[in-house]
Each structure stands twice: as C-alpha cells, then as structure tokens.
mmCIF file of C-alpha atoms in Angstrom:
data_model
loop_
_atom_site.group_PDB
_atom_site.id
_atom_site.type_symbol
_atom_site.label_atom_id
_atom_site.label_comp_id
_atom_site.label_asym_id
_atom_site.label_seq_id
_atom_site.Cartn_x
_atom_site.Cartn_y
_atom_site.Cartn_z
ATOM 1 C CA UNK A 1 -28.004 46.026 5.488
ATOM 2 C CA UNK A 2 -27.482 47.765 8.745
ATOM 3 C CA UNK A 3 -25.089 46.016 11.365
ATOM 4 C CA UNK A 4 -24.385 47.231 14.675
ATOM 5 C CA UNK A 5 -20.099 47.835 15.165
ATOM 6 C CA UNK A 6 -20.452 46.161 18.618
ATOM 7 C CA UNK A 7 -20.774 42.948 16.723
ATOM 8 C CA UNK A 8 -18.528 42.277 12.688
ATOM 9 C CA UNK A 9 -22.296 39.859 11.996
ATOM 10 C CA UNK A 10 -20.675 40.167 8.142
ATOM 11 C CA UNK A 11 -17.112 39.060 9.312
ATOM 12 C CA UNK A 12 -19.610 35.737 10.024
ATOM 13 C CA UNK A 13 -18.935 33.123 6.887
ATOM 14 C CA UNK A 14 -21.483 30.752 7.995
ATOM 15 C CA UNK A 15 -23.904 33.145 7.326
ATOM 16 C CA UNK A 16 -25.800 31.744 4.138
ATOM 17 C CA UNK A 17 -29.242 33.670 3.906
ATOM 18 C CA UNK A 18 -31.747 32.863 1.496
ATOM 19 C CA UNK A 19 -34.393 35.468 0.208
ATOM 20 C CA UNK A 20 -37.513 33.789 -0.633
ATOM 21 C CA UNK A 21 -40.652 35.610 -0.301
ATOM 22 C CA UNK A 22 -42.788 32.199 -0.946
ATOM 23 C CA UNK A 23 -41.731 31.271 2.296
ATOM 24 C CA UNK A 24 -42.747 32.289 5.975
ATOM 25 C CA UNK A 25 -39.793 31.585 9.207
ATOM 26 C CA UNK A 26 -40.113 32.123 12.171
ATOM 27 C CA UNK A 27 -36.741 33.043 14.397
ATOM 28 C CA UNK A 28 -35.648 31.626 17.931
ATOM 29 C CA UNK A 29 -32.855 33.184 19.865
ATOM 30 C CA UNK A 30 -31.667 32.121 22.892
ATOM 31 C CA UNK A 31 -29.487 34.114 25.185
ATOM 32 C CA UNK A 32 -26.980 32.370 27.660
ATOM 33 C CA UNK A 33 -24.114 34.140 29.916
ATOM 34 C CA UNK A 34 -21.100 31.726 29.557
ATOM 35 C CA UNK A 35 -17.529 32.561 30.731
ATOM 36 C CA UNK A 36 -17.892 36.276 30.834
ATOM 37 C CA UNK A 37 -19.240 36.167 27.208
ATOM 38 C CA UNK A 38 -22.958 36.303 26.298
ATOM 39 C CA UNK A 39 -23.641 33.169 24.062
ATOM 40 C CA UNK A 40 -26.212 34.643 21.467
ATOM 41 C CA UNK A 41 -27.503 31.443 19.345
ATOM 42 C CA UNK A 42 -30.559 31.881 17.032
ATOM 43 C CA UNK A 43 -32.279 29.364 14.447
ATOM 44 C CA UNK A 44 -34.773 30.652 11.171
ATOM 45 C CA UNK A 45 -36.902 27.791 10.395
ATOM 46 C CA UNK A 46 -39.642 27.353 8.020
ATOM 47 C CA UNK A 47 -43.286 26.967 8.882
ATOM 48 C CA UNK A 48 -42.793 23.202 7.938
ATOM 49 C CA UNK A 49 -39.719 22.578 10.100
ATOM 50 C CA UNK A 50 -37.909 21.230 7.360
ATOM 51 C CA UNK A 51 -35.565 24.193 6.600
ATOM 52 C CA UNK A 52 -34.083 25.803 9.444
ATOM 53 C CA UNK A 53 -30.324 27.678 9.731
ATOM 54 C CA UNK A 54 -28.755 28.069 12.962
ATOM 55 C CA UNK A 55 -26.134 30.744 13.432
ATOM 56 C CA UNK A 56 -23.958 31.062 16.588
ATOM 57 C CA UNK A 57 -22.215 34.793 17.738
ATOM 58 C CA UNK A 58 -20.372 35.429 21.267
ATOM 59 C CA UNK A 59 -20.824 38.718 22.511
ATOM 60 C CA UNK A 60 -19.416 40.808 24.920
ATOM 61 C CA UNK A 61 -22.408 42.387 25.947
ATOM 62 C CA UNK A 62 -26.207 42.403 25.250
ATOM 63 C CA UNK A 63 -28.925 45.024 25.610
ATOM 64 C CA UNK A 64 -32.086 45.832 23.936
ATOM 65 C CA UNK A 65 -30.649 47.214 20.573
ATOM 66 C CA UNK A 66 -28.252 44.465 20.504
ATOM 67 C CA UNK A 67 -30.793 42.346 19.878
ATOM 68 C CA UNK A 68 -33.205 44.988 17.615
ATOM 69 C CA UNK A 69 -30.058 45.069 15.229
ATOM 70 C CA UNK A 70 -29.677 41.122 14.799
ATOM 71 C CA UNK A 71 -33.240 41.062 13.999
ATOM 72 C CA UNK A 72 -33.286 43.513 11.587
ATOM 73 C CA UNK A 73 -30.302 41.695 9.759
ATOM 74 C CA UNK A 74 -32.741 38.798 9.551
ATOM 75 C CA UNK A 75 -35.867 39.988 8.892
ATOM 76 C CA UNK A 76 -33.989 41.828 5.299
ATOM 77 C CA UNK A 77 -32.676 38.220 4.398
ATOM 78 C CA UNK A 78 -35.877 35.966 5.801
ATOM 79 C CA UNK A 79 -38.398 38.161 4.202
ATOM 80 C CA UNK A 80 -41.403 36.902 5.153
ATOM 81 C CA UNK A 81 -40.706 36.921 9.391
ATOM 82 C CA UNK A 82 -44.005 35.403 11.185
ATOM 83 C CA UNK A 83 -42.830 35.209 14.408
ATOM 84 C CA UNK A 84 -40.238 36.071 17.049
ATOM 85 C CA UNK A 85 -39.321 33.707 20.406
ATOM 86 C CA UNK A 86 -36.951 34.267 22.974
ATOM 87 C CA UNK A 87 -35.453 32.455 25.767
ATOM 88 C CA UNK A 88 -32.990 33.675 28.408
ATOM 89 C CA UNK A 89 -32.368 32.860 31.790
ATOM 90 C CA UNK A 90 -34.324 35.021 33.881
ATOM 91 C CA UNK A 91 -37.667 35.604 35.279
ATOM 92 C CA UNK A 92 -40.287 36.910 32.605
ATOM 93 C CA UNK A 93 -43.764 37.820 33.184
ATOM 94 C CA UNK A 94 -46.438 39.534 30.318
ATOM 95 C CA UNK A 95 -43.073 39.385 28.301
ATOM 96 C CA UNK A 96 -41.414 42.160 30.639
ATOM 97 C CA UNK A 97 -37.749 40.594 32.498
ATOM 98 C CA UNK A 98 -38.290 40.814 35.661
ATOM 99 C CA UNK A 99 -34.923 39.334 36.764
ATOM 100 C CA UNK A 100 -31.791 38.553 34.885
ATOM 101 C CA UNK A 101 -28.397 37.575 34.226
ATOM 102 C CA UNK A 102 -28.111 40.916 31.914
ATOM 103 C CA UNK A 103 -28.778 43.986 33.915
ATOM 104 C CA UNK A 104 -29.288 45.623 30.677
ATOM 105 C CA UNK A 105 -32.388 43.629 30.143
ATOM 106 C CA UNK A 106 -34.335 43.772 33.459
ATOM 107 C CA UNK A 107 -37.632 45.739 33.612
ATOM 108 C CA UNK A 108 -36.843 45.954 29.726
ATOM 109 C CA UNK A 109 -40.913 45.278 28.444
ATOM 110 C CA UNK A 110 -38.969 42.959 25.194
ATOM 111 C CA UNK A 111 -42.156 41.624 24.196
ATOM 112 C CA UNK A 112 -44.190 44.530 22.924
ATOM 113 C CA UNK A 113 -40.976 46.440 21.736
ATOM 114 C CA UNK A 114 -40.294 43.732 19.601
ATOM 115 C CA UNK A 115 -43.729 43.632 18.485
ATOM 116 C CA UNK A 116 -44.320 47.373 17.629
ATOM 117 C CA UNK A 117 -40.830 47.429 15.690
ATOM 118 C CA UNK A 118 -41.173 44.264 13.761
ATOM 119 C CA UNK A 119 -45.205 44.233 13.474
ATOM 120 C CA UNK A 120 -44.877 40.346 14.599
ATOM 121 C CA UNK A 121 -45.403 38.008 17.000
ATOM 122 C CA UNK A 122 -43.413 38.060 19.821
ATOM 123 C CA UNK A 123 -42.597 35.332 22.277
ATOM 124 C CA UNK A 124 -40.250 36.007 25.704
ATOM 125 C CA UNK A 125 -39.868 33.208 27.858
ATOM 126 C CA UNK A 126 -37.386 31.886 30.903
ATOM 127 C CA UNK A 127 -35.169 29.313 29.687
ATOM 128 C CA UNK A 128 -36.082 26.704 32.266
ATOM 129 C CA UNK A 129 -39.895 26.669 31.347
ATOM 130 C CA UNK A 130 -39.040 25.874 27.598
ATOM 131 C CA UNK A 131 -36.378 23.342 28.164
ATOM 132 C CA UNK A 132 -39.403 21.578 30.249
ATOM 133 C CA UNK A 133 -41.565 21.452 27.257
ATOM 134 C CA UNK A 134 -38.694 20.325 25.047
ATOM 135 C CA UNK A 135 -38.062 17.662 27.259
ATOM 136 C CA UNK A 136 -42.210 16.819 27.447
ATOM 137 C CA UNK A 137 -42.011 17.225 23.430
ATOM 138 C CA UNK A 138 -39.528 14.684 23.377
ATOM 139 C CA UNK A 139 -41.488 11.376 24.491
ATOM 140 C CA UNK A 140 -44.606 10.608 22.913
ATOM 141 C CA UNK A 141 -45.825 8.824 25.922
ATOM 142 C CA UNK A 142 -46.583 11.677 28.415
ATOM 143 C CA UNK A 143 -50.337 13.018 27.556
ATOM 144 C CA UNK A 144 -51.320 15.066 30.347
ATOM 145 C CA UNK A 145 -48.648 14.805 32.699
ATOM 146 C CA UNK A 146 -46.928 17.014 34.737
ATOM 147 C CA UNK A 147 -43.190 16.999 34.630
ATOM 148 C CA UNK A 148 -39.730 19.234 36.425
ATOM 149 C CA UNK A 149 -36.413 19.832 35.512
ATOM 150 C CA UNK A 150 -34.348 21.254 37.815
ATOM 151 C CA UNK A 151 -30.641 23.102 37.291
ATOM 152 C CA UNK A 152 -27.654 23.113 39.697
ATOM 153 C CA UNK A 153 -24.763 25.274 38.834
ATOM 154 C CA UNK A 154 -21.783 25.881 40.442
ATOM 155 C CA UNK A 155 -22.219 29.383 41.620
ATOM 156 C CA UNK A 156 -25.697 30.070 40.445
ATOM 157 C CA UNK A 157 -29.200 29.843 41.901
ATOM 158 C CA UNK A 158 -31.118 26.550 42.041
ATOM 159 C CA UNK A 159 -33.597 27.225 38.639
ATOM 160 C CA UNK A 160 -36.512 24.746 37.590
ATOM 161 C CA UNK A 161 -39.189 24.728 34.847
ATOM 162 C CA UNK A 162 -42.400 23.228 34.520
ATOM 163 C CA UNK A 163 -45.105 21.576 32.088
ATOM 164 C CA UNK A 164 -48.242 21.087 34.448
ATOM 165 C CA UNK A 165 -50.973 19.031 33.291
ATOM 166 C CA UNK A 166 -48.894 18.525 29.134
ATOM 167 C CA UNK A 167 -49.270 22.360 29.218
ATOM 168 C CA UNK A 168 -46.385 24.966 28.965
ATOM 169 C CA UNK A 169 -46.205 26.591 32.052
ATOM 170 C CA UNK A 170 -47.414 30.433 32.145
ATOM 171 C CA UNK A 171 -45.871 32.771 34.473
ATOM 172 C CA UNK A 172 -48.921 34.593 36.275
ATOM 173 C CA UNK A 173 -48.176 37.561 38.038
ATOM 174 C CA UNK A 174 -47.454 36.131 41.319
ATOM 175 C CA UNK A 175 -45.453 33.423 40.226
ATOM 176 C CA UNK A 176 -43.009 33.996 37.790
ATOM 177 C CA UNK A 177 -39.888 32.913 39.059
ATOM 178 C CA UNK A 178 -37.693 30.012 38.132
ATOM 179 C CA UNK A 179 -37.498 28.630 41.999
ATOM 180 C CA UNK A 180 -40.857 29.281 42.777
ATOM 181 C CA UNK A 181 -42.277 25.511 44.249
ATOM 182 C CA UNK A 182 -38.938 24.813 45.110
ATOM 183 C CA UNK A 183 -38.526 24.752 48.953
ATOM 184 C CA UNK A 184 -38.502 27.849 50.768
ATOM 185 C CA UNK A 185 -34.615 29.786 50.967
ATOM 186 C CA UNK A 186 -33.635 27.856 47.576
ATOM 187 C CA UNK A 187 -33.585 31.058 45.785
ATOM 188 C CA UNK A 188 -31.059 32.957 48.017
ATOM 189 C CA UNK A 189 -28.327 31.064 48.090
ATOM 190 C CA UNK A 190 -26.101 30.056 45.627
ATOM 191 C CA UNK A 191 -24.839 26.238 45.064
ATOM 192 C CA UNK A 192 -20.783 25.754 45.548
ATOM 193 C CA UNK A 193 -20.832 22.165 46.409
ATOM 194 C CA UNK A 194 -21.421 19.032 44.902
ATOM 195 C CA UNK A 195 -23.225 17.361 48.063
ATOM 196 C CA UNK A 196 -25.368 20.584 48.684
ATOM 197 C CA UNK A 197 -26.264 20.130 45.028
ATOM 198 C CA UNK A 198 -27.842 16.240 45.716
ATOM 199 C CA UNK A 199 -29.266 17.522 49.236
ATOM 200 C CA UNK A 200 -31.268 20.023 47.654
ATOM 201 C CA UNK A 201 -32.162 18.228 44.635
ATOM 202 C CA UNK A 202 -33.864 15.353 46.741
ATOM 203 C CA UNK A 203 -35.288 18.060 48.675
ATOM 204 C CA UNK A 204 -36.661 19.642 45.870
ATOM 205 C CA UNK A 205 -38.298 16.687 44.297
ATOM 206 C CA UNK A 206 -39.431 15.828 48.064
ATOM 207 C CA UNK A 207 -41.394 18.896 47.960
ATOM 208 C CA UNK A 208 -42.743 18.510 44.495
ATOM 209 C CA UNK A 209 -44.851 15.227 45.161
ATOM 210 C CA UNK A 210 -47.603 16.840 47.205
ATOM 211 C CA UNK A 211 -47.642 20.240 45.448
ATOM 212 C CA UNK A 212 -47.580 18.907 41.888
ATOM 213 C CA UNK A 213 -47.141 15.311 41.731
ATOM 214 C CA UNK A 214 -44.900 15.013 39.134
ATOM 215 C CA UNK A 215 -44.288 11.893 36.609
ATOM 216 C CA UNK A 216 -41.012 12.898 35.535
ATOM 217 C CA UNK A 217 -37.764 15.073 37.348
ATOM 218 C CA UNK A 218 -35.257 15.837 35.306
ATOM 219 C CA UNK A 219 -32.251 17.041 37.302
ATOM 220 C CA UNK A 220 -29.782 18.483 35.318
ATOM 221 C CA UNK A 221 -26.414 21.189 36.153
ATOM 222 C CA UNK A 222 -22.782 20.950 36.654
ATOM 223 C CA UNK A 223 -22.636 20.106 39.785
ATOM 224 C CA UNK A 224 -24.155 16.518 39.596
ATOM 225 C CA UNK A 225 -24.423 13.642 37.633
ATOM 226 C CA UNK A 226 -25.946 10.262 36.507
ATOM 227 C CA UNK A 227 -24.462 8.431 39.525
ATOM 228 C CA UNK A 228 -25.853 11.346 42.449
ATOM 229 C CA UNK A 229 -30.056 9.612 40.906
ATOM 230 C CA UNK A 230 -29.324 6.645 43.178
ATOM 231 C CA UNK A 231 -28.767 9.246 45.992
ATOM 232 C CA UNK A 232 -31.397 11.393 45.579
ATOM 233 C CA UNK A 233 -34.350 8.441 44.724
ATOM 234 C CA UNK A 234 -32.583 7.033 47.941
ATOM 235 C CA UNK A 235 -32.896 10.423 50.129
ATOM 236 C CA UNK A 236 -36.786 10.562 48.659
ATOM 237 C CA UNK A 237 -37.487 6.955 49.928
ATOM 238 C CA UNK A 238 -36.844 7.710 53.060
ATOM 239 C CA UNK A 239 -39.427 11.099 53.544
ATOM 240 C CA UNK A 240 -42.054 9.767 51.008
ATOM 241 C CA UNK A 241 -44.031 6.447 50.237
ATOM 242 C CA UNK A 242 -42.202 4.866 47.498
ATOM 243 C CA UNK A 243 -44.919 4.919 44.850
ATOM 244 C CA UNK A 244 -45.334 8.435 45.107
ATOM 245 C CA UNK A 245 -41.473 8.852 44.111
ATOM 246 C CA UNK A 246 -41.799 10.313 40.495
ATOM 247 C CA UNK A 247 -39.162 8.770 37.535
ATOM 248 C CA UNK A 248 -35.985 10.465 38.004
ATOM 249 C CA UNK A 249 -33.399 11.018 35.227
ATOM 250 C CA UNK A 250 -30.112 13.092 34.941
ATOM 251 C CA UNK A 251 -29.665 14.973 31.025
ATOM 252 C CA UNK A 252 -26.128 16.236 31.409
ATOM 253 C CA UNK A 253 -26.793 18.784 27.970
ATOM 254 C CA UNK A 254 -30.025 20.462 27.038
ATOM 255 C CA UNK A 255 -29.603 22.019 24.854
ATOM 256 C CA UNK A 256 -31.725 20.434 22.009
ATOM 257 C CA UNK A 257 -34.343 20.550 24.756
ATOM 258 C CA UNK A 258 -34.391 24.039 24.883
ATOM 259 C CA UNK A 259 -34.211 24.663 21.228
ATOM 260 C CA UNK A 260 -36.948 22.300 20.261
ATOM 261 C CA UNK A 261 -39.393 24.082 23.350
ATOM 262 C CA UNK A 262 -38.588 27.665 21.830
ATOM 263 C CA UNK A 263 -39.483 26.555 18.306
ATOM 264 C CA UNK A 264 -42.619 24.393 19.169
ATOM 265 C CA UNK A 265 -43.761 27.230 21.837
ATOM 266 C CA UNK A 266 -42.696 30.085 19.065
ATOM 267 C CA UNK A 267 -45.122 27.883 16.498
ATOM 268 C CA UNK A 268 -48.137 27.646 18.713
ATOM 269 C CA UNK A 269 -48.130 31.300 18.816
ATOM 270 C CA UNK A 270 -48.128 32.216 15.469
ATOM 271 C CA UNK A 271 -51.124 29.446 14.953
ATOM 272 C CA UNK A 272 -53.059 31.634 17.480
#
C-alpha cells in the first residue's frame, strides 16, 4: 500500500479498513483550512448508509497528489469504490476550482483527474452549496422551497449557499461564486467585527426576498450568534413588509450539515 511521506496515514490507529468485495462505498472528503493546518476529514459509506467509517488527518499542506495518494489508500482497502465527492471552500465550476483557500488547488480541473485515475464518479463541490442541502435534507417539511445559509468569519469573506426550488444549487458558468446574490461589494471585504457581521447579514437576507424569496436563512459564522436573529429580523422589518421576512435561524456548527449534503449529493450521482 503506497503512502505519501508528507502524511505517516499508517502511524493512524483508527484506521480499521475492511476488504469486502460484496460491497460498493462511496467516499466523501471534505477539505477545511483551520489554524494554519488543512483539516482533511473523509467518510466510506456503504450504498445503504448503514456502514460508514470516518477518519480525521491534519495536514500541513494539500495539493492535487495529496489527495490522489489518500484515495488510492482507500480504494486498495474499500474495493469496490463507486463514487468520489468533494467539498472545500472555494468556488467550483464543471468541477475545475476556480477560487480557493489552497493556492495549490486553483485552476486545478479535480473532477476529471479524479475520474480518469480512479475510473469513477467524481463529485467537486463548494462547501457552502452542500451544507445548504444538508440543512434542506434535514427537515422533512420543505418540498420545493428555496432556502440560504450564510457564513461570517472573523477575517474571511461573507460565503452563502443555496437550494433553489428543493434543488441543489449548480454553479453555471457565470455564477459560481459563494457571494454571488449577496449585495454588491460583499465579496471584497473581509468581516473583523461583530456589528459589521449583523449589518450585513440583515442586509443580505434584505436582498434575498425579491431575488429569491427564500423560506428559510440560516446564518451561521463566528462572528454572531443566536441572540444577533432578534437584530437582524428587526433590521429586515424595517426595509421589507413583514410577511415577506423569511424564518431566520442561527446553527452555531455545521458540520453534520455538510457531511450529510456531500453524501446525499455524492449518492445522487452515482444513481445517474
């Protein structure tokens, strides 16, 4: 089994791999940049959902062969690999990064890399757009409704994903970004305060309403919490007619958000 030095994967002990060749997986990574450190957390899960192993590794670096070698590792032990998803923070369009955290990774064309090497299906998607359809996943009452979450980070961009209509949404070639209904100048500057951070999330949902008429805003970051709702339902009230105010909720972690989107999204395109 071939493992990259950059990374002691067999210094792991959690590691427990199974090889069954009755049974088909399908393997979800996603890729965060915490603290300097590239979080690099994947799960292999059965076809039925009711298997799946979730391994954890913090890197100090990730590129392209990074993550060809982890795959490879997996693909020996899970023999019978149907399908590959991804989701990093970043802008991703025809599965090619168009903008991203890693530098390594931008104009990298993941998708049909990963294809050609692994002869699977291969999912890339931005981060924001699956924990959307996690969180739409999550409640059974939704049918065809359109909902937002939106992220404020200390020191990051304002990011947002979508599920239009109870569909994932699909980058298109002129809209790809993770800011792209958000009001205009959101996406070139950076967040440092908490007020800015309630400002711009009532102006974001403000702008939402005629554009997409949400049901549901999730709001969601470091930089506010569930108290700042009042503030920003409050800020809404006053620039649009309160029935046309969508629900909104704060989720401080989403986490299992993201990870169910990935694996539901991953699923649908194997079934395809």
């Amino acid at each position: 089994m071939h493992v990259s030095n950059t990374y002691p994967l067999n210094n792991y002990t959690n590691y427990q791999f199974i090889d069954d060749d009755t049974s088909s997986f399908i393997v979800c990574i996603f890729i965060k940049n915490r603290s300097n450190k590239v979080s690099f957390t994947y799960a292999v899960t059965d076809l039925t959902k009711q298997h799946t192993h979730t391994y954890h590794l913090e890197l100090w670096q990730i590129n392209l062969d990074t993550i060809v070698d982890i795959i490879k590792v997996l693909q020996e032990a899970y023999i019978s690999l149907k399908g590959i998803g991804i989701g990093l923070c970043g802008s991703v369009h025809e599965g090619i990064i168009k903008n991203c955290e890693f530098q390594s990774l931008i104009h990298v064309p993941l998708e049909s890399i990963l294809q050609e090497k692994f002869n699977t299906k291969v999912l890339v998607e931005n981060e924001m757009n699956l924990i959307a359809y996690g969180v739409y996943l999550e409640q059974n009452d939704l049918g065809d409704a359109t909902i937002v979450v939106v992220s404020f980070d200390k020191n990051k961009y304002p990011r947002s994903g979508l599920v239009e209509n109870g569909s994932p949404h699909v980058a298109s070639k002129e809209v790809f970004s993770e800011s792209y209904f958000l009001p205009s100048g959101f996406s070139n500057n950076r967040i440092h305060e908490r007020s800015t951070a309630v400002i711009q999330a009532s102006d974001a949902v403000i702008s939402m309403v005629p554009k997409l008429q949400p049901k549901k805003v999730v709001v969601t970051g470091d930089l506010l919490c569930k108290a700042d709702v009042k503030d920003i339902i409050m800020n809404c009230s006053n620039n649009i007619p309160q029935l046309m105010i969508p629900e909104v909720i704060f989720r401080e972690n989403l986490d299992q958000s993201y990870k169910i989107g990935l694996m539901e999204r991953t699923m649908e395109l194997i079934e395809l």
